[in-house]
Phi, psi and omega in degrees: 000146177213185187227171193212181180226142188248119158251182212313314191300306154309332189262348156298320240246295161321295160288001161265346151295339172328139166261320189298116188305283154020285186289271266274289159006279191299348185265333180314280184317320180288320168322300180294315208293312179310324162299306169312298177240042166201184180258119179297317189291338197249342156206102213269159188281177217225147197226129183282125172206158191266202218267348182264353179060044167279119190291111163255331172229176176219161211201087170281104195238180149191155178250147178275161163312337167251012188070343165321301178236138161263118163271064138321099144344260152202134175248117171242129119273112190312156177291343179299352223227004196265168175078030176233019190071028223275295209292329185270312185291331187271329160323312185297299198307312201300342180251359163296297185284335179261349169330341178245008173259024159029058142265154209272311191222210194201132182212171190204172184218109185230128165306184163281341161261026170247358181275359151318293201311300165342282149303336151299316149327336179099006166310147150202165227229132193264024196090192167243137280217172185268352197251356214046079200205155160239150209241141202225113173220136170206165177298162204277170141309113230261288219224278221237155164267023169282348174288001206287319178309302249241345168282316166333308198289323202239024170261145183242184183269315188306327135027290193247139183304161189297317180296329201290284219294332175285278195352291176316310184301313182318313171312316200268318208311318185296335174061007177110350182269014171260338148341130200262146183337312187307284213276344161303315160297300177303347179283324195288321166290334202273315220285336183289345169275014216212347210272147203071333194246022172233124224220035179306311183299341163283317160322310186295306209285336169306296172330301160322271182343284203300332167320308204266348172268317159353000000 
C-alpha cells in the first residue's frame, strides 16, 4: 500500500465509483468545502491505494500560515472498504509526513459515528459544535499518532491563550441544546461513548474565568 495526493480531477474521477449513498454524499460535501474554501494545490487531499491502485480511504487536511495547527478536515472511507484500518494507516502516514514541520498543534471536528475510531486513537473532546461534531484541540505529535493518549492524558486548557480558548468556546457554547430532536438523540447515545472524554465543564469555567478578568 502506498498514499498519492489527488487534485480535484482525480479526485472527482475516484469517488464517483463510491456505491454506498452516504460515503458518496460525505465525498461530496469534502468536494464543495474545498472548492470554496482551501486549495487543491497547496493541500491537495491525500488518498490510500493498494497494490492494484484501488482508492481506499481519503484525508482532507491544511495547515495555518503561521503552523500553528494542523487541521483535519475530513477523513473518508466508503463502506465497502471499512473495518480494515484503511483510516488509521493514512493518520499514521499524514503525522508522520508532517513531523519535521514544527507544527505546534492539531485540531479536528469529529462526527458521532466516527467516535469508536476516534476514542481508540485516545481523543477527547472540549464539546460539540451546532452542526454536531465534537472538537478536539492538542499538541501535534513529535513522530506518531501511537503519543495521542498519553499527550491527551497530560494536556491542560492552560495550553492555550485566552483568546484560542473564547474563539473554541464560542463555537461550542450551545453545547448541544440548539440541536433538532434527530441530533439531540444521537447526542444523547453518544454520551455513554463520551463518558471521561468530554470536558465542555472545563471549557465553559476557563472561559467564565477569562471573561470576568477582561
Amino acid at each position: 500500500m502506498k498514499v498519492i495526493e489527488l487534485n480535484r480531477e482525480e479526485y472527482l474521477i475516484s469517488v464517483k465509483k463510491i456505491a454506498d449513498f452516504k460515503s458518496l454524499s460525505f465525498s461530496k460535501n469534502a468536494l464543495e468545502w474545498w472548492d470554496n474554501y482551501y486549495s487543491w494545490e497547496k493541500f491537495p487531499p491525500i488518498c490510500l491505494i493498494n497494490d492494484k491502485n484501488k482508492h481506499l480511504c481519503y484525508l482532507f487536511y491544511s495547515i495555518s500560515k503561521d503552523n500553528e495547527y494542523l487541521t483535519i478536515h475530513n477523513l473518508l472511507t466508503p463502506n465497502i472498504h471499512r473495518h480494515n484500518g484503511y483510516a488509521y494507516k493514512l493518520l499514521k502516514y499524514l503525522f508522520n509526513h508532517l513531523s519535521n514541520q514544527d507544527i505546534k498543534r492539531f485540531k479536528m471536528n469529529c462526527v458521532s459515528s466516527s467516535l469508536d475510531f476516534y476514542n481508540k486513537l485516545g481523543l477527547e473532546y472540549w464539546g460539540i459544535n451546532d452542526l454536531s461534531q465534537y472538537y478536539c484541540d492538542f499538541k501535534m505529535p513529535n513522530l506518531d499518532i501511537s503519543e495521542i493518549p498519553q499527550i491527551v492524558k497530560d494536556s491542560k486548557l492552560s495550553e492555550l491563550s485566552d483568546e484560542r480558548v473564547l474563539q473554541i468556546f464560542e463555537s461550542l457554547k450551545n453545547n448541544g441544546t440548539t440541536l433538532d430532536d434527530k441530533m439531540k438523540e444521537k447526542f444523547e447515545d453518544s454520551k455513554e461513548k463520551l463518558k471521561g472524554k468530554y470536558h465542555f465543564d472545563l471549557l465553559l469555567k476557563r472561559a467564565i474565568k477569562v471573561k470576568n478578568d477582561i
